[in-house]
Amino acid sequence: MYFLGITWNPNDTLFKIGFIQIKYYNLLWIAAFALGWYLMKKIFLKEKKTVEQLDSLFIYTVLATMLGARLGHVFFYDWPYYKNNLLEILLPIKANPNEAILGFIKGYEFTGFTGLASHGAAIGIIIAMYLYVRKHPGFKVIWILDRIVIPVAIGAFFVRLGNFFNSEIVGKTVEKSLVFATKFVRNSDDLPAYKAMQLTNAKTPSVAYSLIENNPKFAAILEAIPYRHPAQLYEGVCYIFVFIILYYFYWKTDKKDKPGFLFGTFLVLLWSIRFFVEFVKERQNSLDESMELLSIGQWLSIPFVLIGLYFMFRPTKS
């Protein structure tokens, strides 16, 4: 790996247990939730809430995040595909006539959930907080949102780091001379796994990609893969600063006493970052490419920013 012209080719799977694959992406999601629980525990104890209340909130948040992110991807980005493959919406499988799950469920392969949308996760969390408050009358929705955005902000960094390990949501092509130019060897748009296996006669994608990177015989294939913006890292690093700002506002100022301010600040900062990073991202599919002025991600981000501005600057009583 070099500072100028990085070749990025990690195996995204840490290990396998039968047909189940444990990926870095999965572990980073787990790390995000674990750190989020720890941060919220500090907040709950400070505000004289119980750990039992937090545990219930944690369950709501996890389910809402995963379900919202999944449905967001399905309906915002790829409904033309999923309307004909309904089974794949909530199951971590994909149709493949040459595979069989557990050796007898033919026509499908286990893939894990490969499509998650952050806009859907945001909507899911907001709905879940409303449902949580209905079961726990001692809370207010805006009180929870003002606090839960702190761990969500750092969790967003872990998710984008997972995207980087997966070589997905990559940026547009750039010259090698760009300081952060990255060659994503395993990017499915530049070199799909099946094609890498065909070109190298390897039996697995991991072996194929390793040969392409390290065997001089396949140097021409490696050379043909373009350098791209590591858009995932641009976005993820910016989210760290969003977390720092929110953390500072909560612990060092009285901003938390203005209902909605931290929530609004989160919406404005995070979705503004998403809006601008989209300019250096590749479009995600044909539907996204059909958008001429802005991408789907940018159109979806604008309402969140406007809502955030409202919560930041609306007149409220402390």
PDB file of C-alpha atoms in Angstrom:
ATOM      1  CA  MET A   1       0.000   0.000   0.000  1.00  0.00           C
ATOM      2  CA  TYR A   2       1.353   3.412  -0.987  1.00  0.00           C
ATOM      3  CA  PHE A   3       0.296   6.900  -0.042  1.00  0.00           C
ATOM      4  CA  LEU A   4       0.073   7.850  -3.718  1.00  0.00           C
ATOM      5  CA  GLY A   5      -1.763   5.290  -5.820  1.00  0.00           C
ATOM      6  CA  ILE A   6      -3.102   2.843  -3.220  1.00  0.00           C
ATOM      7  CA  THR A   7      -3.921  -0.705  -4.312  1.00  0.00           C
ATOM      8  CA  TRP A   8      -6.737  -1.916  -2.056  1.00  0.00           C
ATOM      9  CA  ASN A   9      -7.391  -5.648  -2.180  1.00  0.00           C
ATOM     10  CA  PRO A  10      -8.339  -7.087   1.247  1.00  0.00           C
ATOM     11  CA  ASN A  11     -10.386 -10.237   1.554  1.00  0.00           C
ATOM     12  CA  ASP A  12     -13.685  -8.901   2.904  1.00  0.00           C
ATOM     13  CA  THR A  13     -14.420 -12.229   4.629  1.00  0.00           C
ATOM     14  CA  LEU A  14     -12.625 -12.778   7.927  1.00  0.00           C
ATOM     15  CA  PHE A  15     -13.608 -16.453   8.200  1.00  0.00           C
ATOM     16  CA  LYS A  16     -16.387 -18.903   7.318  1.00  0.00           C
ATOM     17  CA  ILE A  17     -18.436 -21.277   9.451  1.00  0.00           C
ATOM     18  CA  GLY A  18     -20.123 -23.604   7.005  1.00  0.00           C
ATOM     19  CA  PHE A  19     -22.153 -21.435   4.621  1.00  0.00           C
ATOM     20  CA  ILE A  20     -22.088 -18.466   7.033  1.00  0.00           C
ATOM     21  CA  GLN A  21     -19.531 -15.787   6.214  1.00  0.00           C
ATOM     22  CA  ILE A  22     -18.140 -13.485   8.922  1.00  0.00           C
ATOM     23  CA  LYS A  23     -17.072 -10.286   7.216  1.00  0.00           C
ATOM     24  CA  TYR A  24     -15.239  -7.215   8.431  1.00  0.00           C
ATOM     25  CA  TYR A  25     -18.393  -5.306   7.526  1.00  0.00           C
ATOM     26  CA  ASN A  26     -20.427  -7.387   9.981  1.00  0.00           C
ATOM     27  CA  LEU A  27     -17.888  -6.899  12.751  1.00  0.00           C
ATOM     28  CA  LEU A  28     -17.809  -3.147  12.205  1.00  0.00           C
ATOM     29  CA  TRP A  29     -21.596  -3.014  12.522  1.00  0.00           C
ATOM     30  CA  ILE A  30     -21.326  -4.925  15.793  1.00  0.00           C
ATOM     31  CA  ALA A  31     -18.615  -2.518  16.978  1.00  0.00           C
ATOM     32  CA  ALA A  32     -20.856   0.437  16.089  1.00  0.00           C
ATOM     33  CA  PHE A  33     -23.743  -0.914  18.148  1.00  0.00           C
ATOM     34  CA  ALA A  34     -21.482  -1.857  21.070  1.00  0.00           C
ATOM     35  CA  LEU A  35     -19.885   1.594  21.213  1.00  0.00           C
ATOM     36  CA  GLY A  36     -23.310   3.179  20.812  1.00  0.00           C
ATOM     37  CA  TRP A  37     -24.642   1.269  23.831  1.00  0.00           C
ATOM     38  CA  TYR A  38     -21.625   2.355  25.897  1.00  0.00           C
ATOM     39  CA  LEU A  39     -22.056   6.035  24.969  1.00  0.00           C
ATOM     40  CA  MET A  40     -25.789   5.977  25.655  1.00  0.00           C
ATOM     41  CA  LYS A  41     -25.183   4.271  28.991  1.00  0.00           C
ATOM     42  CA  LYS A  42     -23.045   7.230  30.074  1.00  0.00           C
ATOM     43  CA  ILE A  43     -25.809   9.600  29.006  1.00  0.00           C
ATOM     44  CA  PHE A  44     -28.583   7.609  30.676  1.00  0.00           C
ATOM     45  CA  LEU A  45     -26.721   7.375  33.967  1.00  0.00           C
ATOM     46  CA  LYS A  46     -25.982  11.103  33.859  1.00  0.00           C
ATOM     47  CA  GLU A  47     -29.671  11.851  33.354  1.00  0.00           C
ATOM     48  CA  LYS A  48     -30.813   9.433  36.055  1.00  0.00           C
ATOM     49  CA  LYS A  49     -32.287   6.874  33.669  1.00  0.00           C
ATOM     50  CA  THR A  50     -31.966   3.130  34.177  1.00  0.00           C
ATOM     51  CA  VAL A  51     -29.918   0.585  32.266  1.00  0.00           C
ATOM     52  CA  GLU A  52     -33.094  -1.473  31.841  1.00  0.00           C
ATOM     53  CA  GLN A  53     -34.653   1.431  29.953  1.00  0.00           C
ATOM     54  CA  LEU A  54     -31.511   1.680  27.839  1.00  0.00           C
ATOM     55  CA  ASP A  55     -31.534  -2.031  27.019  1.00  0.00           C
ATOM     56  CA  SER A  56     -35.075  -1.739  25.712  1.00  0.00           C
ATOM     57  CA  LEU A  57     -34.116   1.329  23.675  1.00  0.00           C
ATOM     58  CA  PHE A  58     -31.099  -0.539  22.310  1.00  0.00           C
ATOM     59  CA  ILE A  59     -33.287  -3.358  20.980  1.00  0.00           C
ATOM     60  CA  TYR A  60     -35.611  -0.865  19.298  1.00  0.00           C
ATOM     61  CA  THR A  61     -32.632   0.913  17.756  1.00  0.00           C
ATOM     62  CA  VAL A  62     -30.905  -2.191  16.405  1.00  0.00           C
ATOM     63  CA  LEU A  63     -34.059  -3.582  14.821  1.00  0.00           C
ATOM     64  CA  ALA A  64     -35.064  -0.205  13.400  1.00  0.00           C
ATOM     65  CA  THR A  65     -31.611   0.478  11.982  1.00  0.00           C
ATOM     66  CA  MET A  66     -31.298  -2.850  10.199  1.00  0.00           C
ATOM     67  CA  LEU A  67     -34.889  -3.011   8.980  1.00  0.00           C
ATOM     68  CA  GLY A  68     -34.993   0.640   7.953  1.00  0.00           C
ATOM     69  CA  ALA A  69     -31.642   0.461   6.160  1.00  0.00           C
ATOM     70  CA  ARG A  70     -32.696  -2.653   4.286  1.00  0.00           C
ATOM     71  CA  LEU A  71     -36.105  -1.363   3.239  1.00  0.00           C
ATOM     72  CA  GLY A  72     -34.563   1.981   2.352  1.00  0.00           C
ATOM     73  CA  HIS A  73     -32.218   0.297  -0.111  1.00  0.00           C
ATOM     74  CA  VAL A  74     -35.010  -1.829  -1.536  1.00  0.00           C
ATOM     75  CA  PHE A  75     -37.484   1.003  -2.137  1.00  0.00           C
ATOM     76  CA  PHE A  76     -35.171   3.973  -2.752  1.00  0.00           C
ATOM     77  CA  TYR A  77     -32.532   2.307  -4.921  1.00  0.00           C
ATOM     78  CA  ASP A  78     -33.513  -1.087  -6.334  1.00  0.00           C
ATOM     79  CA  TRP A  79     -37.271  -1.701  -6.308  1.00  0.00           C
ATOM     80  CA  PRO A  80     -37.348  -2.782 -10.000  1.00  0.00           C
ATOM     81  CA  TYR A  81     -35.215  -5.785  -8.988  1.00  0.00           C
ATOM     82  CA  TYR A  82     -36.758  -6.627  -5.638  1.00  0.00           C
ATOM     83  CA  LYS A  83     -40.368  -6.462  -6.806  1.00  0.00           C
ATOM     84  CA  ASN A  84     -39.564  -9.647  -8.724  1.00  0.00           C
ATOM     85  CA  ASN A  85     -37.447 -11.137  -5.914  1.00  0.00           C
ATOM     86  CA  LEU A  86     -39.504 -10.487  -2.798  1.00  0.00           C
ATOM     87  CA  LEU A  87     -37.873 -13.325  -0.853  1.00  0.00           C
ATOM     88  CA  GLU A  88     -34.544 -11.504  -0.945  1.00  0.00           C
ATOM     89  CA  ILE A  89     -35.855  -8.362   0.745  1.00  0.00           C
ATOM     90  CA  LEU A  90     -35.670  -9.663   4.324  1.00  0.00           C
ATOM     91  CA  LEU A  91     -33.537 -12.777   3.853  1.00  0.00           C
ATOM     92  CA  PRO A  92     -29.730 -12.617   3.371  1.00  0.00           C
ATOM     93  CA  ILE A  93     -29.815 -14.660   0.167  1.00  0.00           C
ATOM     94  CA  LYS A  94     -29.617 -14.061  -3.562  1.00  0.00           C
ATOM     95  CA  ALA A  95     -30.889 -16.072  -6.491  1.00  0.00           C
ATOM     96  CA  ASN A  96     -28.158 -18.167  -8.112  1.00  0.00           C
ATOM     97  CA  PRO A  97     -29.100 -21.234 -10.176  1.00  0.00           C
ATOM     98  CA  ASN A  98     -25.662 -22.780  -9.612  1.00  0.00           C
ATOM     99  CA  GLU A  99     -25.737 -22.653  -5.799  1.00  0.00           C
ATOM    100  CA  ALA A 100     -27.643 -24.330  -2.962  1.00  0.00           C
ATOM    101  CA  ILE A 101     -27.901 -23.217   0.674  1.00  0.00           C
ATOM    102  CA  LEU A 102     -27.039 -26.068   3.075  1.00  0.00           C
ATOM    103  CA  GLY A 103     -26.736 -28.277   0.017  1.00  0.00           C
ATOM    104  CA  PHE A 104     -30.472 -28.685  -0.598  1.00  0.00           C
ATOM    105  CA  ILE A 105     -32.121 -25.247  -0.865  1.00  0.00           C
ATOM    106  CA  LYS A 106     -31.349 -24.970  -4.553  1.00  0.00           C
ATOM    107  CA  GLY A 107     -31.283 -21.809  -6.603  1.00  0.00           C
ATOM    108  CA  TYR A 108     -30.023 -19.504  -3.836  1.00  0.00           C
ATOM    109  CA  GLU A 109     -26.761 -18.578  -2.153  1.00  0.00           C
ATOM    110  CA  PHE A 110     -26.136 -16.995   1.252  1.00  0.00           C
ATOM    111  CA  THR A 111     -24.747 -13.492   0.749  1.00  0.00           C
ATOM    112  CA  GLY A 112     -25.597 -11.512   3.861  1.00  0.00           C
ATOM    113  CA  PHE A 113     -27.455  -8.246   3.380  1.00  0.00           C
ATOM    114  CA  THR A 114     -25.518  -6.485   0.631  1.00  0.00           C
ATOM    115  CA  GLY A 115     -27.832  -3.495   0.269  1.00  0.00           C
ATOM    116  CA  LEU A 116     -28.410  -1.051   3.152  1.00  0.00           C
ATOM    117  CA  ALA A 117     -29.363   2.618   2.835  1.00  0.00           C
ATOM    118  CA  SER A 118     -28.553   5.180   5.508  1.00  0.00           C
ATOM    119  CA  HIS A 119     -31.603   7.316   4.668  1.00  0.00           C
ATOM    120  CA  GLY A 120     -33.814   4.317   5.381  1.00  0.00           C
ATOM    121  CA  ALA A 121     -31.976   3.695   8.654  1.00  0.00           C
ATOM    122  CA  ALA A 122     -32.597   7.303   9.725  1.00  0.00           C
ATOM    123  CA  ILE A 123     -36.316   7.038   9.013  1.00  0.00           C
ATOM    124  CA  GLY A 124     -36.461   3.682  10.792  1.00  0.00           C
ATOM    125  CA  ILE A 125     -34.796   5.058  13.929  1.00  0.00           C
ATOM    126  CA  ILE A 126     -37.145   8.046  14.114  1.00  0.00           C
ATOM    127  CA  ILE A 127     -40.194   5.776  13.821  1.00  0.00           C
ATOM    128  CA  ALA A 128     -38.733   3.398  16.425  1.00  0.00           C
ATOM    129  CA  MET A 129     -38.219   6.223  18.909  1.00  0.00           C
ATOM    130  CA  TYR A 130     -41.868   7.176  18.546  1.00  0.00           C
ATOM    131  CA  LEU A 131     -42.908   3.564  19.218  1.00  0.00           C
ATOM    132  CA  TYR A 132     -40.496   3.367  22.164  1.00  0.00           C
ATOM    133  CA  VAL A 133     -41.991   6.459  23.791  1.00  0.00           C
ATOM    134  CA  ARG A 134     -45.480   4.997  23.463  1.00  0.00           C
ATOM    135  CA  LYS A 135     -44.313   2.055  25.574  1.00  0.00           C
ATOM    136  CA  HIS A 136     -42.278   4.248  27.947  1.00  0.00           C
ATOM    137  CA  PRO A 137     -44.365   7.373  28.719  1.00  0.00           C
ATOM    138  CA  GLY A 138     -41.617   8.913  30.862  1.00  0.00           C
ATOM    139  CA  PHE A 139     -39.648   9.810  27.725  1.00  0.00           C
ATOM    140  CA  LYS A 140     -40.168  12.305  24.925  1.00  0.00           C
ATOM    141  CA  VAL A 141     -39.225  11.538  21.330  1.00  0.00           C
ATOM    142  CA  ILE A 142     -37.154  14.683  20.873  1.00  0.00           C
ATOM    143  CA  TRP A 143     -35.290  14.041  24.154  1.00  0.00           C
ATOM    144  CA  ILE A 144     -34.185  10.640  22.888  1.00  0.00           C
ATOM    145  CA  LEU A 145     -33.334  11.895  19.402  1.00  0.00           C
ATOM    146  CA  ASP A 146     -31.158  14.669  20.859  1.00  0.00           C
ATOM    147  CA  ARG A 147     -29.071  12.025  22.586  1.00  0.00           C
ATOM    148  CA  ILE A 148     -29.136   9.039  20.272  1.00  0.00           C
ATOM    149  CA  VAL A 149     -27.639  11.056  17.410  1.00  0.00           C
ATOM    150  CA  ILE A 150     -24.321  11.139  19.289  1.00  0.00           C
ATOM    151  CA  PRO A 151     -23.626   7.387  19.007  1.00  0.00           C
ATOM    152  CA  VAL A 152     -25.316   7.264  15.598  1.00  0.00           C
ATOM    153  CA  ALA A 153     -22.771   9.759  14.260  1.00  0.00           C
ATOM    154  CA  ILE A 154     -19.771   7.624  15.226  1.00  0.00           C
ATOM    155  CA  GLY A 155     -21.641   4.502  14.150  1.00  0.00           C
ATOM    156  CA  ALA A 156     -21.926   6.016  10.678  1.00  0.00           C
ATOM    157  CA  PHE A 157     -18.120   6.132  10.549  1.00  0.00           C
ATOM    158  CA  PHE A 158     -17.903   2.381  11.269  1.00  0.00           C
ATOM    159  CA  VAL A 159     -20.430   1.659   8.520  1.00  0.00           C
ATOM    160  CA  ARG A 160     -18.467   3.629   5.937  1.00  0.00           C
ATOM    161  CA  LEU A 161     -15.270   1.906   7.054  1.00  0.00           C
ATOM    162  CA  GLY A 162     -17.083  -1.375   6.434  1.00  0.00           C
ATOM    163  CA  ASN A 163     -17.981  -0.165   2.945  1.00  0.00           C
ATOM    164  CA  PHE A 164     -14.293   0.546   2.374  1.00  0.00           C
ATOM    165  CA  PHE A 165     -13.351  -3.008   3.391  1.00  0.00           C
ATOM    166  CA  ASN A 166     -16.058  -4.291   1.048  1.00  0.00           C
ATOM    167  CA  SER A 167     -14.741  -2.135  -1.843  1.00  0.00           C
ATOM    168  CA  GLU A 168     -18.285  -0.817  -2.356  1.00  0.00           C
ATOM    169  CA  ILE A 169     -19.816   2.651  -2.747  1.00  0.00           C
ATOM    170  CA  VAL A 170     -16.600   3.701  -4.460  1.00  0.00           C
ATOM    171  CA  GLY A 171     -15.796   7.112  -5.885  1.00  0.00           C
ATOM    172  CA  LYS A 172     -15.373   8.298  -9.433  1.00  0.00           C
ATOM    173  CA  THR A 173     -12.204   7.584 -11.385  1.00  0.00           C
ATOM    174  CA  VAL A 174      -9.169   9.816 -10.805  1.00  0.00           C
ATOM    175  CA  GLU A 175      -5.530  10.050 -11.840  1.00  0.00           C
ATOM    176  CA  LYS A 176      -2.984   8.033  -9.886  1.00  0.00           C
ATOM    177  CA  SER A 177      -1.284  11.272  -8.885  1.00  0.00           C
ATOM    178  CA  LEU A 178      -4.198  12.222  -6.618  1.00  0.00           C
ATOM    179  CA  VAL A 179      -2.988  11.934  -3.040  1.00  0.00           C
ATOM    180  CA  PHE A 180      -5.801   9.522  -2.055  1.00  0.00           C
ATOM    181  CA  ALA A 181      -6.228   7.693  -5.376  1.00  0.00           C
ATOM    182  CA  THR A 182      -7.233   4.099  -4.668  1.00  0.00           C
ATOM    183  CA  LYS A 183      -7.376   1.075  -6.970  1.00  0.00           C
ATOM    184  CA  PHE A 184     -10.254  -1.081  -5.661  1.00  0.00           C
ATOM    185  CA  VAL A 185      -9.237  -4.459  -7.057  1.00  0.00           C
ATOM    186  CA  ARG A 186     -12.423  -6.143  -5.800  1.00  0.00           C
ATOM    187  CA  ASN A 187     -14.867  -3.477  -6.926  1.00  0.00           C
ATOM    188  CA  SER A 188     -17.614  -5.433  -8.669  1.00  0.00           C
ATOM    189  CA  ASP A 189     -18.132  -2.741 -11.313  1.00  0.00           C
ATOM    190  CA  ASP A 190     -14.493  -2.700 -12.416  1.00  0.00           C
ATOM    191  CA  LEU A 191     -13.725  -6.421 -12.090  1.00  0.00           C
ATOM    192  CA  PRO A 192     -16.570  -8.757 -11.042  1.00  0.00           C
ATOM    193  CA  ALA A 193     -15.576 -11.909  -9.165  1.00  0.00           C
ATOM    194  CA  TYR A 194     -16.723 -14.230 -11.957  1.00  0.00           C
ATOM    195  CA  LYS A 195     -14.609 -12.357 -14.499  1.00  0.00           C
ATOM    196  CA  ALA A 196     -11.553 -12.393 -12.239  1.00  0.00           C
ATOM    197  CA  MET A 197     -11.928 -16.172 -11.910  1.00  0.00           C
ATOM    198  CA  GLN A 198     -12.292 -16.585 -15.661  1.00  0.00           C
ATOM    199  CA  LEU A 199      -9.201 -14.525 -16.405  1.00  0.00           C
ATOM    200  CA  THR A 200      -7.016 -16.347 -13.874  1.00  0.00           C
ATOM    201  CA  ASN A 201      -8.607 -19.833 -13.961  1.00  0.00           C
ATOM    202  CA  ALA A 202      -8.789 -19.624 -10.168  1.00  0.00           C
ATOM    203  CA  LYS A 203     -11.459 -21.596  -8.305  1.00  0.00           C
ATOM    204  CA  THR A 204     -12.352 -18.882  -5.789  1.00  0.00           C
ATOM    205  CA  PRO A 205     -12.627 -15.088  -6.011  1.00  0.00           C
ATOM    206  CA  SER A 206     -10.055 -14.583  -3.234  1.00  0.00           C
ATOM    207  CA  VAL A 207      -7.419 -16.603  -5.082  1.00  0.00           C
ATOM    208  CA  ALA A 208      -8.257 -14.833  -8.342  1.00  0.00           C
ATOM    209  CA  TYR A 209      -7.915 -11.337  -6.902  1.00  0.00           C
ATOM    210  CA  SER A 210      -4.697 -12.274  -5.090  1.00  0.00           C
ATOM    211  CA  LEU A 211      -3.191 -13.535  -8.357  1.00  0.00           C
ATOM    212  CA  ILE A 212      -4.176 -10.369 -10.161  1.00  0.00           C
ATOM    213  CA  GLU A 213      -2.499  -8.201  -7.548  1.00  0.00           C
ATOM    214  CA  ASN A 214       0.664 -10.233  -6.987  1.00  0.00           C
ATOM    215  CA  ASN A 215       1.380 -12.343 -10.085  1.00  0.00           C
ATOM    216  CA  PRO A 216       3.255 -10.422 -12.836  1.00  0.00           C
ATOM    217  CA  LYS A 217       1.460 -12.636 -15.359  1.00  0.00           C
ATOM    218  CA  PHE A 218      -1.708 -10.658 -14.687  1.00  0.00           C
ATOM    219  CA  ALA A 219      -0.108  -7.213 -14.461  1.00  0.00           C
ATOM    220  CA  ALA A 220      -2.067  -5.963 -17.475  1.00  0.00           C
ATOM    221  CA  ILE A 221      -5.363  -6.810 -15.748  1.00  0.00           C
ATOM    222  CA  LEU A 222      -4.299  -4.958 -12.615  1.00  0.00           C
ATOM    223  CA  GLU A 223      -3.172  -1.993 -14.667  1.00  0.00           C
ATOM    224  CA  ALA A 224      -6.556  -1.776 -16.386  1.00  0.00           C
ATOM    225  CA  ILE A 225      -8.383  -1.287 -13.081  1.00  0.00           C
ATOM    226  CA  PRO A 226      -8.856   2.493 -12.631  1.00  0.00           C
ATOM    227  CA  TYR A 227      -7.939   4.561  -9.608  1.00  0.00           C
ATOM    228  CA  ARG A 228     -10.885   6.057  -7.762  1.00  0.00           C
ATOM    229  CA  HIS A 229     -11.757   8.444  -4.964  1.00  0.00           C
ATOM    230  CA  PRO A 230     -12.044   6.532  -1.652  1.00  0.00           C
ATOM    231  CA  ALA A 231     -15.415   8.227  -1.139  1.00  0.00           C
ATOM    232  CA  GLN A 232     -16.274   5.946   1.778  1.00  0.00           C
ATOM    233  CA  LEU A 233     -13.301   7.280   3.748  1.00  0.00           C
ATOM    234  CA  TYR A 234     -14.033  10.906   2.861  1.00  0.00           C
ATOM    235  CA  GLU A 235     -17.523  10.457   4.247  1.00  0.00           C
ATOM    236  CA  GLY A 236     -16.507   8.356   7.241  1.00  0.00           C
ATOM    237  CA  VAL A 237     -13.778  10.712   8.447  1.00  0.00           C
ATOM    238  CA  CYS A 238     -16.180  13.661   8.229  1.00  0.00           C
ATOM    239  CA  TYR A 239     -18.638  11.726  10.402  1.00  0.00           C
ATOM    240  CA  ILE A 240     -15.987  11.528  13.121  1.00  0.00           C
ATOM    241  CA  PHE A 241     -16.041  15.319  13.279  1.00  0.00           C
ATOM    242  CA  VAL A 242     -19.841  15.295  13.454  1.00  0.00           C
ATOM    243  CA  PHE A 243     -19.548  12.982  16.454  1.00  0.00           C
ATOM    244  CA  ILE A 244     -16.945  15.222  18.126  1.00  0.00           C
ATOM    245  CA  ILE A 245     -19.137  18.314  17.660  1.00  0.00           C
ATOM    246  CA  LEU A 246     -22.250  16.635  19.063  1.00  0.00           C
ATOM    247  CA  TYR A 247     -20.299  15.067  21.933  1.00  0.00           C
ATOM    248  CA  TYR A 248     -18.857  18.466  22.816  1.00  0.00           C
ATOM    249  CA  PHE A 249     -22.250  20.191  22.641  1.00  0.00           C
ATOM    250  CA  TYR A 250     -23.795  17.603  24.946  1.00  0.00           C
ATOM    251  CA  TRP A 251     -21.087  17.345  27.606  1.00  0.00           C
ATOM    252  CA  LYS A 252     -19.574  20.837  27.554  1.00  0.00           C
ATOM    253  CA  THR A 253     -22.442  23.222  26.734  1.00  0.00           C
ATOM    254  CA  ASP A 254     -26.101  23.725  27.551  1.00  0.00           C
ATOM    255  CA  LYS A 255     -27.216  23.002  23.967  1.00  0.00           C
ATOM    256  CA  LYS A 256     -28.780  19.722  25.088  1.00  0.00           C
ATOM    257  CA  ASP A 257     -31.311  21.767  27.075  1.00  0.00           C
ATOM    258  CA  LYS A 258     -32.771  23.234  23.880  1.00  0.00           C
ATOM    259  CA  PRO A 259     -35.084  20.459  22.638  1.00  0.00           C
ATOM    260  CA  GLY A 260     -34.260  19.442  19.092  1.00  0.00           C
ATOM    261  CA  PHE A 261     -31.000  21.377  18.737  1.00  0.00           C
ATOM    262  CA  LEU A 262     -28.634  18.388  18.815  1.00  0.00           C
ATOM    263  CA  PHE A 263     -30.957  16.383  16.584  1.00  0.00           C
ATOM    264  CA  GLY A 264     -31.151  19.255  14.119  1.00  0.00           C
ATOM    265  CA  THR A 265     -27.388  19.785  14.166  1.00  0.00           C
ATOM    266  CA  PHE A 266     -26.889  16.104  13.419  1.00  0.00           C
ATOM    267  CA  LEU A 267     -29.269  16.219  10.458  1.00  0.00           C
ATOM    268  CA  VAL A 268     -27.691  19.339   8.982  1.00  0.00           C
ATOM    269  CA  LEU A 269     -24.074  18.205   9.370  1.00  0.00           C
ATOM    270  CA  LEU A 270     -24.386  14.538   8.447  1.00  0.00           C
ATOM    271  CA  TRP A 271     -26.663  14.956   5.443  1.00  0.00           C
ATOM    272  CA  SER A 272     -24.742  17.979   4.159  1.00  0.00           C
ATOM    273  CA  ILE A 273     -21.622  15.812   4.183  1.00  0.00           C
ATOM    274  CA  ARG A 274     -23.507  13.084   2.351  1.00  0.00           C
ATOM    275  CA  PHE A 275     -24.797  15.620  -0.194  1.00  0.00           C
ATOM    276  CA  PHE A 276     -21.333  16.928  -1.098  1.00  0.00           C
ATOM    277  CA  VAL A 277     -19.508  13.572  -1.048  1.00  0.00           C
ATOM    278  CA  GLU A 278     -22.061  12.297  -3.560  1.00  0.00           C
ATOM    279  CA  PHE A 279     -20.393  14.549  -6.156  1.00  0.00           C
ATOM    280  CA  VAL A 280     -17.322  12.276  -6.162  1.00  0.00           C
ATOM    281  CA  LYS A 281     -19.216   8.980  -5.808  1.00  0.00           C
ATOM    282  CA  GLU A 282     -20.129   6.628  -8.605  1.00  0.00           C
ATOM    283  CA  ARG A 283     -23.857   6.289  -9.104  1.00  0.00           C
ATOM    284  CA  GLN A 284     -25.089   3.095  -7.483  1.00  0.00           C
ATOM    285  CA  ASN A 285     -27.275   1.621 -10.231  1.00  0.00           C
ATOM    286  CA  SER A 286     -29.102   2.401 -13.459  1.00  0.00           C
ATOM    287  CA  LEU A 287     -31.916   4.191 -11.603  1.00  0.00           C
ATOM    288  CA  ASP A 288     -29.355   6.420  -9.872  1.00  0.00           C
ATOM    289  CA  GLU A 289     -27.585   7.046 -13.198  1.00  0.00           C
ATOM    290  CA  SER A 290     -30.852   8.185 -14.751  1.00  0.00           C
ATOM    291  CA  MET A 291     -30.935  11.152 -12.353  1.00  0.00           C
ATOM    292  CA  GLU A 292     -29.435  14.010 -14.343  1.00  0.00           C
ATOM    293  CA  LEU A 293     -29.090  16.916 -11.904  1.00  0.00           C
ATOM    294  CA  LEU A 294     -28.474  15.185  -8.558  1.00  0.00           C
ATOM    295  CA  SER A 295     -28.129  11.593  -7.375  1.00  0.00           C
ATOM    296  CA  ILE A 296     -30.795   9.725  -5.412  1.00  0.00           C
ATOM    297  CA  GLY A 297     -28.683  10.143  -2.274  1.00  0.00           C
ATOM    298  CA  GLN A 298     -28.553  13.913  -2.757  1.00  0.00           C
ATOM    299  CA  TRP A 299     -32.290  14.278  -3.346  1.00  0.00           C
ATOM    300  CA  LEU A 300     -32.973  12.211  -0.222  1.00  0.00           C
ATOM    301  CA  SER A 301     -30.508  14.280   1.837  1.00  0.00           C
ATOM    302  CA  ILE A 302     -32.084  17.671   1.114  1.00  0.00           C
ATOM    303  CA  PRO A 303     -35.266  17.116   3.203  1.00  0.00           C
ATOM    304  CA  PHE A 304     -33.172  15.928   6.169  1.00  0.00           C
ATOM    305  CA  VAL A 305     -31.047  19.095   6.029  1.00  0.00           C
ATOM    306  CA  LEU A 306     -34.142  21.316   5.889  1.00  0.00           C
ATOM    307  CA  ILE A 307     -35.733  19.487   8.818  1.00  0.00           C
ATOM    308  CA  GLY A 308     -32.471  19.850  10.722  1.00  0.00           C
ATOM    309  CA  LEU A 309     -32.390  23.604  10.143  1.00  0.00           C
ATOM    310  CA  TYR A 310     -35.931  23.868  11.472  1.00  0.00           C
ATOM    311  CA  PHE A 311     -35.031  22.060  14.705  1.00  0.00           C
ATOM    312  CA  MET A 312     -31.848  24.082  15.153  1.00  0.00           C
ATOM    313  CA  PHE A 313     -33.416  27.502  14.813  1.00  0.00           C
ATOM    314  CA  ARG A 314     -37.023  27.099  15.890  1.00  0.00           C
ATOM    315  CA  PRO A 315     -37.914  29.119  19.016  1.00  0.00           C
ATOM    316  CA  THR A 316     -38.229  26.795  22.012  1.00  0.00           C
ATOM    317  CA  LYS A 317     -38.305  26.911  25.750  1.00  0.00           C
ATOM    318  CA  SER A 318     -35.474  25.114  27.554  1.00  0.00           C
TER     319      SER A 318
END
